[in-house]
Coordinates of C-alpha atoms and ligand atoms in Angstrom, one line a residue:
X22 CA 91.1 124.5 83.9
X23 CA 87.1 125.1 84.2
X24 CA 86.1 124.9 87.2
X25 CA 82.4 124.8 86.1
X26 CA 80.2 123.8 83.9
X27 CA 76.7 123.9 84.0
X28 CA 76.1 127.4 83.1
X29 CA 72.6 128.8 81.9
X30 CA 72.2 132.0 79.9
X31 CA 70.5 134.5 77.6
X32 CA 72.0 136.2 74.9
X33 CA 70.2 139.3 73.0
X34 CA 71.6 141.4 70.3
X35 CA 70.3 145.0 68.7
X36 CA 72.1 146.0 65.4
X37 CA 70.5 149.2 63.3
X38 CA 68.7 150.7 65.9
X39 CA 69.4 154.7 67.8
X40 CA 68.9 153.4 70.7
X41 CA 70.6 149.6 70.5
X42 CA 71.4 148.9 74.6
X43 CA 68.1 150.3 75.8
X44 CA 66.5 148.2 73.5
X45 CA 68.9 145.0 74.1
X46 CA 68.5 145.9 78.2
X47 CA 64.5 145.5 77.7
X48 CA 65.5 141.9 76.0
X49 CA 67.6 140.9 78.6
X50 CA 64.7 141.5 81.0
X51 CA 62.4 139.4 79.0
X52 CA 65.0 136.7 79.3
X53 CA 65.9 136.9 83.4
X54 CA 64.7 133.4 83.6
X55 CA 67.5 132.5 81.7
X56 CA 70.5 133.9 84.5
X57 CA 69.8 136.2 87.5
X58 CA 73.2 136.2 88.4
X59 CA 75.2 138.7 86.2
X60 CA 74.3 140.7 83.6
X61 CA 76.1 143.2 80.6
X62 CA 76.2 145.0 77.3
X63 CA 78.3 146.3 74.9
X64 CA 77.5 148.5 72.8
X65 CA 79.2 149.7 69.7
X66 CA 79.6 153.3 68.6
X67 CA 81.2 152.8 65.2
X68 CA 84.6 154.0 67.4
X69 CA 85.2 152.1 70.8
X70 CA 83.0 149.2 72.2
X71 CA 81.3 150.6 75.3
X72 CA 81.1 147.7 78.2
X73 CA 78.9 147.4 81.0
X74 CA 78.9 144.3 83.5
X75 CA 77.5 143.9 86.8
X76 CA 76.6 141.3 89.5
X77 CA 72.7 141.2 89.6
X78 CA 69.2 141.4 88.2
X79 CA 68.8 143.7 84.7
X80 CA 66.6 146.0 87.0
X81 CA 68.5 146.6 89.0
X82 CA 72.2 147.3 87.4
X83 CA 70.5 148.9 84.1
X84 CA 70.2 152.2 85.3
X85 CA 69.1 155.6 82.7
X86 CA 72.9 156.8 83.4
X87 CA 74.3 152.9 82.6
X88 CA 72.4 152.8 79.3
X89 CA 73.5 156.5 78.2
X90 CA 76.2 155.7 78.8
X91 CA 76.1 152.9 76.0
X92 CA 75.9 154.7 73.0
X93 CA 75.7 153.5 69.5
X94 CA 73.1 151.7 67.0
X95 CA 74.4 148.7 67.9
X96 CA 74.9 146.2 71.1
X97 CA 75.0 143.2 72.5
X98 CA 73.9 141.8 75.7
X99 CA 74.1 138.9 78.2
X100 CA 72.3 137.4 81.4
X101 CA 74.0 133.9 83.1
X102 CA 73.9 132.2 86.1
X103 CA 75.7 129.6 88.1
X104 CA 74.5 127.7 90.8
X105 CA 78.1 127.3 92.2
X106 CA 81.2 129.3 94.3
X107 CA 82.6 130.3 90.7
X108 CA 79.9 133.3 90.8
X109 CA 82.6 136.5 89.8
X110 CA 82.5 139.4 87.7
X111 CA 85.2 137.8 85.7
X112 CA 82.7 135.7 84.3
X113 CA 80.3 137.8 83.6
X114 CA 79.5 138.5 79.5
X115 CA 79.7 139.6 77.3
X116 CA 83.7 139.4 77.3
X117 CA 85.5 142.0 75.2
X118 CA 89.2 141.6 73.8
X119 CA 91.2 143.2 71.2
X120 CA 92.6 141.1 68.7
X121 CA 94.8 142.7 65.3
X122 CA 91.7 144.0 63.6
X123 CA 90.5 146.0 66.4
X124 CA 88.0 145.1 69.3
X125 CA 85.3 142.0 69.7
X126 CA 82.8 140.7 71.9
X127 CA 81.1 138.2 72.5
X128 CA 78.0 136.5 74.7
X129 CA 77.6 132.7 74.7
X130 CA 74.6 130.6 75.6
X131 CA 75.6 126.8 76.0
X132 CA 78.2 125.1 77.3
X133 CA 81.9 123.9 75.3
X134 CA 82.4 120.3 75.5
X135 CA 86.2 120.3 74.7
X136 CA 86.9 123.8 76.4
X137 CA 89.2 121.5 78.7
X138 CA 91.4 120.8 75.4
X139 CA 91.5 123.5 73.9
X140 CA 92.4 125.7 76.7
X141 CA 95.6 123.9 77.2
X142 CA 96.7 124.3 74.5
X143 CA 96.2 127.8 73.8
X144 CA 97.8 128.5 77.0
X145 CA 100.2 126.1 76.2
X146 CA 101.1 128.5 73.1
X147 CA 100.6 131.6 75.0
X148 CA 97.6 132.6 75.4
X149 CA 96.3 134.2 78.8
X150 CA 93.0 133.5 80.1
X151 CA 91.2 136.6 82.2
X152 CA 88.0 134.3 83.4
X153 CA 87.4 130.6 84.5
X154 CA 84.5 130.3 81.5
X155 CA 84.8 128.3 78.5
X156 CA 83.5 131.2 76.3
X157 CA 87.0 132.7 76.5
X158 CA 88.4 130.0 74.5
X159 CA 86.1 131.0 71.3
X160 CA 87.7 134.5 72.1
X161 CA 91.8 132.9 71.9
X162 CA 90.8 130.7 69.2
X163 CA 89.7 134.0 67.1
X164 CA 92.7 135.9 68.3
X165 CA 95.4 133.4 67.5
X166 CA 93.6 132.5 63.9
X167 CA 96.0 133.0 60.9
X168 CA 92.7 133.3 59.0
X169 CA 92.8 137.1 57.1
X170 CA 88.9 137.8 57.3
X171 CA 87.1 137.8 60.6
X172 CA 84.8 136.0 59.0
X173 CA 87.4 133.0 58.5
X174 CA 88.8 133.4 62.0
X175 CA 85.2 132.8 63.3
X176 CA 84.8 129.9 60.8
X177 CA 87.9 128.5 61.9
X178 CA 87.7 129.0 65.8
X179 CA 83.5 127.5 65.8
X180 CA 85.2 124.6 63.8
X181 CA 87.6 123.6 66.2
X182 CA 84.9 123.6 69.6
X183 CA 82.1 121.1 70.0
X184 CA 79.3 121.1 71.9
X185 CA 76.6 123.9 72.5
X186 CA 77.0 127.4 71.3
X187 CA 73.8 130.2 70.5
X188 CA 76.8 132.9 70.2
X189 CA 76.8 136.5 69.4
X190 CA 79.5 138.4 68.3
X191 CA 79.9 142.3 68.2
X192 CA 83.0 144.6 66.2
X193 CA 82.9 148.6 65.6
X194 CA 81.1 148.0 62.4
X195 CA 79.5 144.7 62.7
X196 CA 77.2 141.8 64.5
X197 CA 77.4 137.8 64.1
X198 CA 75.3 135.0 65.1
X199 CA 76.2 131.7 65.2
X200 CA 74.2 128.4 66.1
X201 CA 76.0 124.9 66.9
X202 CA 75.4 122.4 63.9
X203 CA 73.4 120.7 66.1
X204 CA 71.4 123.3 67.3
X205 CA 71.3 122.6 71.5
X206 CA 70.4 125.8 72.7
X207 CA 67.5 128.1 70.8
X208 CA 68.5 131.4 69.0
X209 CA 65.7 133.6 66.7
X210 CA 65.7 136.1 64.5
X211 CA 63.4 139.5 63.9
X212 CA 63.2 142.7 62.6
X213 CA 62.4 145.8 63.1
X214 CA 61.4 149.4 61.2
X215 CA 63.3 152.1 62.4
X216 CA 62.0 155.7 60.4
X217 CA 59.8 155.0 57.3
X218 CA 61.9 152.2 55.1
X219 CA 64.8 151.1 57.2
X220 CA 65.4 148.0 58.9
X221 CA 67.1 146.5 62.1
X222 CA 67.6 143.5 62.9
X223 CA 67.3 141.4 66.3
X224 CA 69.0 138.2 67.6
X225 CA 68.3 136.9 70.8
X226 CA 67.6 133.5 73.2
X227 CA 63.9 133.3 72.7
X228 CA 61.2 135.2 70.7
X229 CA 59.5 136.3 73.9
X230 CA 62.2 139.0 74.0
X231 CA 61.1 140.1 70.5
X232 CA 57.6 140.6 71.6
X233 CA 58.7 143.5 74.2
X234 CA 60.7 145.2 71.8
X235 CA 57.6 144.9 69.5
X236 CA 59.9 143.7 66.9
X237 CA 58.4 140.7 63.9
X238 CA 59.6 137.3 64.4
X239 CA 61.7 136.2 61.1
X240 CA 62.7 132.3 61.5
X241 CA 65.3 130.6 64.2
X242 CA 69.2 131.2 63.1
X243 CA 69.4 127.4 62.2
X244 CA 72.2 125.4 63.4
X245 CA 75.2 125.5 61.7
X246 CA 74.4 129.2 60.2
X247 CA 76.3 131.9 60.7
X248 CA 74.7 135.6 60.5
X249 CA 76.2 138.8 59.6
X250 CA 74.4 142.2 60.0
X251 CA 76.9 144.9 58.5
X252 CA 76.9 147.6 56.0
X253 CA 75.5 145.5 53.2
X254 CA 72.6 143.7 55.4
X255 CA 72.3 140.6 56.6
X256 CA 74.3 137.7 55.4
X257 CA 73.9 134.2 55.8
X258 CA 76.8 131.4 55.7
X259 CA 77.0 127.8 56.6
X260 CA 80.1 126.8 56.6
X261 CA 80.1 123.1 58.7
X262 CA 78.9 120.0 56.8
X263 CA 74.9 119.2 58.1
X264 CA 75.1 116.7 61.3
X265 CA 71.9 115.6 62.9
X266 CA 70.4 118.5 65.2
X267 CA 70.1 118.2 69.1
X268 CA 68.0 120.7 70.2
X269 CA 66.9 120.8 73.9
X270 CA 64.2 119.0 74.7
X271 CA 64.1 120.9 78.4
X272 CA 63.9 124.0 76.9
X273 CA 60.0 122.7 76.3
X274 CA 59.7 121.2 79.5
X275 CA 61.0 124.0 81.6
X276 CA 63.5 126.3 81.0
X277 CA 61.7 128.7 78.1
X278 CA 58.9 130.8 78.8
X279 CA 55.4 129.5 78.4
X280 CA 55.1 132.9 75.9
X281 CA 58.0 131.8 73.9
X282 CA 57.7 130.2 70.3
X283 CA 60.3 127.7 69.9
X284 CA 61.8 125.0 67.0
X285 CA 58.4 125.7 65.8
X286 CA 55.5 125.9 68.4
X287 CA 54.6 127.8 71.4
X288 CA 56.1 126.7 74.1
X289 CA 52.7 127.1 76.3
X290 CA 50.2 124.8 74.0
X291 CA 53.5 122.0 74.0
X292 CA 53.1 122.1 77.8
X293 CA 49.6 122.2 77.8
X294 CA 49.8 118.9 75.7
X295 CA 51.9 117.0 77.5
X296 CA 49.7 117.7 80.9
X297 CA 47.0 116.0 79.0
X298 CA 49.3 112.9 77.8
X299 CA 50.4 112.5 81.2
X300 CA 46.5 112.2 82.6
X301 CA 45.9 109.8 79.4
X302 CA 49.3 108.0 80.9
X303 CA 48.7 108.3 84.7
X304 CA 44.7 108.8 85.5
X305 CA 43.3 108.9 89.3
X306 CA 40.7 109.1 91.2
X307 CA 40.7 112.4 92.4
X308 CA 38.7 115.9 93.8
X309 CA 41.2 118.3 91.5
X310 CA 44.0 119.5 90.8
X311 CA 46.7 121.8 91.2
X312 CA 49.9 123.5 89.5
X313 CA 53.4 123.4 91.6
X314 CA 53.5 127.5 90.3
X315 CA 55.3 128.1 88.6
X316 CA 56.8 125.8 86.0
X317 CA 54.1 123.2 86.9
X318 CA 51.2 125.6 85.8
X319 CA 50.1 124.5 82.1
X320 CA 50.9 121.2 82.2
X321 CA 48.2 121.3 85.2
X322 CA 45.6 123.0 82.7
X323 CA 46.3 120.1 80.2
X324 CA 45.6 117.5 83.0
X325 CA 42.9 119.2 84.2
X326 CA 41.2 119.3 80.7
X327 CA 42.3 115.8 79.8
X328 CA 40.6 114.5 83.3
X329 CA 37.5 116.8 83.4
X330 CA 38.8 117.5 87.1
X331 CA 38.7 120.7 88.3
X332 CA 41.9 123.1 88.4
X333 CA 42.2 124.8 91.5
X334 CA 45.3 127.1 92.9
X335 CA 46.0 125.3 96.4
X336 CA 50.2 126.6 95.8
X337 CA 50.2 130.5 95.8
X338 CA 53.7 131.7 95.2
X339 CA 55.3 134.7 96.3
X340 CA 56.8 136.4 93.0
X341 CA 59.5 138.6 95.0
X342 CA 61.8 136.0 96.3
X343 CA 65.1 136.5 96.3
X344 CA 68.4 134.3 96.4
X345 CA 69.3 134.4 100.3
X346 CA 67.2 134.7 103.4
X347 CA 67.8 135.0 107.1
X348 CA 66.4 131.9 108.3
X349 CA 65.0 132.4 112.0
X350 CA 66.6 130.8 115.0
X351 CA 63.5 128.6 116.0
X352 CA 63.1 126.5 112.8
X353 CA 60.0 126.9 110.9
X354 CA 58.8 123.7 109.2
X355 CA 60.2 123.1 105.5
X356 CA 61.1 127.0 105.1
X357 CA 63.1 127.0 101.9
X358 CA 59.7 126.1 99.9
X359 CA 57.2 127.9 102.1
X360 CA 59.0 131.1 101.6
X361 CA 58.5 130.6 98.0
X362 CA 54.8 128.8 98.0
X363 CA 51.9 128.8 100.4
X364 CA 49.6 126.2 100.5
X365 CA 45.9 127.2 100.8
X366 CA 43.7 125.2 103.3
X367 CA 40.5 126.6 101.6
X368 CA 41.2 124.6 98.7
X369 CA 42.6 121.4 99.4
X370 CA 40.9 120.7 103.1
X371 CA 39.4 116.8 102.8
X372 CA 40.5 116.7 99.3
X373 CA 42.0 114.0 96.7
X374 CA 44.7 116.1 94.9
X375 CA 46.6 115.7 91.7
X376 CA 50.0 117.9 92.0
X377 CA 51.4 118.6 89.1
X378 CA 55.1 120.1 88.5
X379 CA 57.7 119.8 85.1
X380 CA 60.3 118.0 86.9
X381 CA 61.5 116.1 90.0
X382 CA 65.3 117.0 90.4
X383 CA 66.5 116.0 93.7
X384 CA 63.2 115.4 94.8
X385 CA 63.5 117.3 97.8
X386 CA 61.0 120.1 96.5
X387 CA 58.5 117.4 95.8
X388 CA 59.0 115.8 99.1
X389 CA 58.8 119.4 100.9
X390 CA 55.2 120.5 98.3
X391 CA 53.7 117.3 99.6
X392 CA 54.2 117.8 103.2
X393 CA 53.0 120.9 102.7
X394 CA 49.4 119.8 101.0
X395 CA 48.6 117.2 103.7
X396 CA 49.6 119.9 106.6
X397 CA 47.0 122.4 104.8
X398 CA 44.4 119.0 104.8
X399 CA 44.8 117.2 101.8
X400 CA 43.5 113.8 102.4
X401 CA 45.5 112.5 98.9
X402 CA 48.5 113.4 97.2
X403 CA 48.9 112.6 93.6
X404 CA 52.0 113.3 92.2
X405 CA 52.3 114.1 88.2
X406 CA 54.9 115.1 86.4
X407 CA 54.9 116.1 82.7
X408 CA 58.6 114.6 81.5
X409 CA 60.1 111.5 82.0
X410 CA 62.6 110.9 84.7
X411 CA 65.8 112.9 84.8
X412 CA 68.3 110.6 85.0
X413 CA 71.4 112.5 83.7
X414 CA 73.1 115.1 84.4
X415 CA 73.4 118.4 81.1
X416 CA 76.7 118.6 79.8
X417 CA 75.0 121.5 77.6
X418 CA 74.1 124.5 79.5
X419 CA 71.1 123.6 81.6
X420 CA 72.3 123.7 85.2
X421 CA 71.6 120.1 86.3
X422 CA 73.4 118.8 89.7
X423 CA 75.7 115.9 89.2
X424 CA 73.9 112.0 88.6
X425 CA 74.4 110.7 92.0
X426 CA 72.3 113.9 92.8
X427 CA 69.5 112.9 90.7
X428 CA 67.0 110.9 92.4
X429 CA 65.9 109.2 89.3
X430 CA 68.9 108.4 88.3
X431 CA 69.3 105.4 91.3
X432 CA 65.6 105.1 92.4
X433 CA 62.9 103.1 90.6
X434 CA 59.8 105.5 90.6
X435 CA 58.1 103.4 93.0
X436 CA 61.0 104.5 95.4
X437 CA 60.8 108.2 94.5
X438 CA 57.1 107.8 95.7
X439 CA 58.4 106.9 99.0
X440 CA 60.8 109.3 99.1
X441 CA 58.8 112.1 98.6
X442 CA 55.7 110.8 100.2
X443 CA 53.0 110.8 97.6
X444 CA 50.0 108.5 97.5
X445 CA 51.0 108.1 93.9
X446 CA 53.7 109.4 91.7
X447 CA 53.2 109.3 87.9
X448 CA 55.6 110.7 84.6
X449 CA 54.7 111.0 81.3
X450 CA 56.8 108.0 79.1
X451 CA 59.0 109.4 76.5
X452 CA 57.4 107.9 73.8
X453 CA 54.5 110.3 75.7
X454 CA 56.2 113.3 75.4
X455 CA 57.2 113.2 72.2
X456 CA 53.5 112.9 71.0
X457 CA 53.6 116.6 70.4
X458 CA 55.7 115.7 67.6
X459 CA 53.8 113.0 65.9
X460 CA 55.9 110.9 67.8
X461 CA 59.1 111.8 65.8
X462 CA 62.4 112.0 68.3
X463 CA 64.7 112.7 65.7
X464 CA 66.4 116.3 66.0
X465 CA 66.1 116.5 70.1
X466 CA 68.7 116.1 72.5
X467 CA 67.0 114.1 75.3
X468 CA 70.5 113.1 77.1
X469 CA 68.7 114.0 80.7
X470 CA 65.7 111.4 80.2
X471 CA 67.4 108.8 78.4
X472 CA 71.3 109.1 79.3
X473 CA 71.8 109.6 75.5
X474 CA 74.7 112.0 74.8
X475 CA 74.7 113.2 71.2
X476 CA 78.2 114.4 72.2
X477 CA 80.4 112.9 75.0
X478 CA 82.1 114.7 77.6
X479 CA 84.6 112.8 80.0
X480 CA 85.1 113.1 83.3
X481 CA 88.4 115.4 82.8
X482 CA 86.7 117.7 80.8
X483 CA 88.2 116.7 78.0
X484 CA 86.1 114.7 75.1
X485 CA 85.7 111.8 73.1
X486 CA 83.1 112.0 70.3
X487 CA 80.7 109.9 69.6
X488 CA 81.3 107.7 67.1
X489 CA 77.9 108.7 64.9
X490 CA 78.8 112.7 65.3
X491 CA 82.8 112.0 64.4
X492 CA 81.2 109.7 61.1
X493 CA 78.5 112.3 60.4
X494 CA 81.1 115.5 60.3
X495 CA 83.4 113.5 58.0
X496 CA 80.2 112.4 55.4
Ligands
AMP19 P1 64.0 119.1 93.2 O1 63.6 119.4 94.6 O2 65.5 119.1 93.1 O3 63.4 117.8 92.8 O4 63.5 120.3 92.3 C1 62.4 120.2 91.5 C2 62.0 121.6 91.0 O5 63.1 122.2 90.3 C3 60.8 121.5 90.0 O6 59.8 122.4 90.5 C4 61.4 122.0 88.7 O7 60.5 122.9 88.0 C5 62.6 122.8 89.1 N1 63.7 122.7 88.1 C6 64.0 121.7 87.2 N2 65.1 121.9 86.5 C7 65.6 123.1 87.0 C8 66.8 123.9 86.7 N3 67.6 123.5 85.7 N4 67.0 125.0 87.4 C9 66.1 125.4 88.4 N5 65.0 124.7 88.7 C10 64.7 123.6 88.0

């Protein structure tokens, strides 16, 4: 059995290029916001697969005799993270197995609903899993195909597993894409020139890994399609009857980087534009306002523009934190955020301020920020926050704690207020946030705002379909 869940990652692939894994090692440090707690690439030589995984940051397990080391024109890469004990090497991407026509691997970004399922019985058949992810099941289901081609193997295995998958697959001569049918987690595509007239190709989380490589930005792979780079090019298939897409609507909110283009738009104007909805939504008297740094930051421009009130840095955060710290003896008042922000007196001393952050999780964060403002002087606290409530837990690859750990998801927002002690607390309405969009909600998985699963997972971690996507597949 799993024994987690919630696991966010990045995935970034090279094929066509001399030096593949420096290049795919300079994407994966684009994408550390995506998993900061393992890292690894494999490469391919056109002979062996060449794997390298570590515990850590890219920086810092990358090293020149790691990425020599990784020959080949093509790779692979991974980052992921876990919030919980399950935290192991074993885990860490991308996996590698041999199978009967020679070595694969692969790096996954999203989470399996019916891993559960499916693992049983493959190990109910024979099948012997090495980690505790759901990835591996992708891997067994490829293996244990009677398909002939690997292409069939993969059509068959991605058929058989629902939920989200942004996969990449590497062989000795090849590299595949995939993208769920419904599209929850983002995947693009580029290219690059290598020499005078030949071309590479790039797959990876988010385009902002393109930009470092200083490769062009060709289109997302679309859910449901399934790339192959290989001898012949690129090829595109998609195999799975269309279903109505689900792409994250966090990935706007908070997860992607501001620098990012995603389904479409840049992921910094979207934020910029939903701080202005939520000062047309939530207006108040105030002296100015300022960004929770760092997710909070241009959503607090859009506000600031939308009110006319000034924009002012009264959070400075230190960019250097890292996971643990030796908290002194003698406590120092709320230390878990004040090692991470710093709350200027110069700025908010006597004043009426509008915070502004993406999200209120737990709500201790908040709670802890505000305490903060009024001991630097603040005379007001306005709370802002540019999404609507989260009231559900991810069940697709964001790392959410469970519902009874989500303030919103038992507490009215005039309780929240309370609870974090704010003057006034204020979200942007869906309806709000989807303004962006003309107002069109079609095509977004908004299951942590609304509590609307576009595919159910039970409690046992095995699943029950919805009813629409069960109709939809069989249309
Ligand atoms: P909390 O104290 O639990 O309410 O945390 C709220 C803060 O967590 C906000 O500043 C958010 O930007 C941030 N946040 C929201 N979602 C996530 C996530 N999935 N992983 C890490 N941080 C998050």
């Amino acid at each position: 059995m799993f024994d987690k869940f919630h696991d966010e990652c990045a995935v970034m692939g090279i094929f066509g290029h001399p030096e593949a894994a420096n290049m795919v090692y300079l994407g994966l440090y684009a994408l550390q916001h995506r998993g900061q707690e393992s890292s690894g690439i494999v490469s391919s030589d056109g002979k062996a697969l060449i794997s390298h995984r570590q515990m850590g940051l890219v920086a810092d397990i990358f090293k020149e005799d790691v990425i020599k080391r990784l020959e080949g024109s093509s790779a692979i890469g991974h980052n992921r993270y876990s919030t919980s004990g399950q935290s192991h090497l074993k885990n860490a991407q991308p996996f590698v197995v041999e199978y009967a026509q020679g070595p694969i691997a692969i790096s996954h970004n999203g989470n399996l609903v019916n891993a559960g399922m499916l693992r049983d019985e493959l190990e109910a058949y024979g099948s012997i899993f090495q980690s505790t992810s759901d990835t591996e099941v992708i891997i067994h289901l490829i293996a244990t195909s009677k398909e002939a081609t690997l292409m069939g193997r993969i059509v068959e295995a991605l058929s058989r597993v629902r939920g989200a998958y942004s996969l990449l697959f590497l062989t000795l001569d090849r590299m595949i894409a995939a993208r769920d049918p419904m599209g929850f987690r983002p995947l693009v595509l580029g290219k690059f020139k290598v020499g005078r007239n030949r071309n590479g190709y790039v797959v990876a989380s988010e385009s902002c890994a393109l930009d470092l490589i200083e490769a062009e930005y060709l289109r997302e792979v679309e859910p449901g399609e399934i790339i192959t780079f290989g001898p012949k090019g690129m090829e595109s298939l998609k195999p799975f009857p269309p279903v109505p897409h689900a792409k994250c609507i966090f990935e706007y909110i908070y997860f992607s980087r501001p620098d990012s283009n995603l389904y479409g738009r840049n992921v910094y104007q979207v934020r910029k534009e939903l701080g202005r909805q939520l000062a047309r939504e939530n207006p108040v008297q105030a002296d100015l306002v300022t960004p929770v740094p760092d997710s909070g930051v241009p959503a607090a421009i859009g506000y600031s523009e939308q009110s006319g009130l000034p924009l002012e840095f009264g959070l400075i955060r230190n960019h250097y934190v890292g996971r643990t710290f030796i908290e002194p003896q003698q406590s120092i008042r709320h230390f878990g955020v004040k090692i991470k922000l710093n709350a200027q007196r110069e700025v908010l001393k006597g004043k009426r301020v509008v915070v502004v952050d993406d999200s209120i999780v737990r709500g201790t964060t908040s709670r802890k920020i505000i305490r903060m403002l009024r001991d630097a002087g603040a005379k007001e606290v306005h709370m802002r926050i540019s999404s609507p409530p989260t009231i559900s837990p991810c069940y697709y690859g964001i790392d959410t704690p469970t519902r009874s750990e989500l303030i919103a998801s038992s507490s009215s927002v005039e309780e929240i207020r309370k609870f974090i002690e704010a003057d006034s607390l204020g979200y942007i309405s869906r309806e709000g946030m989807y303004g962006f969009l003309d107002g069109r909600t079609d095509g977004f998985c908004d299951a942590c705002f609304s509590g609307n699963y576009p595919v159910h997972f039970d409690d046992e971690g095995h699943t029950r379909q919805l009813h629409l996507f069960e109709a939809t597949q069989q249309r």
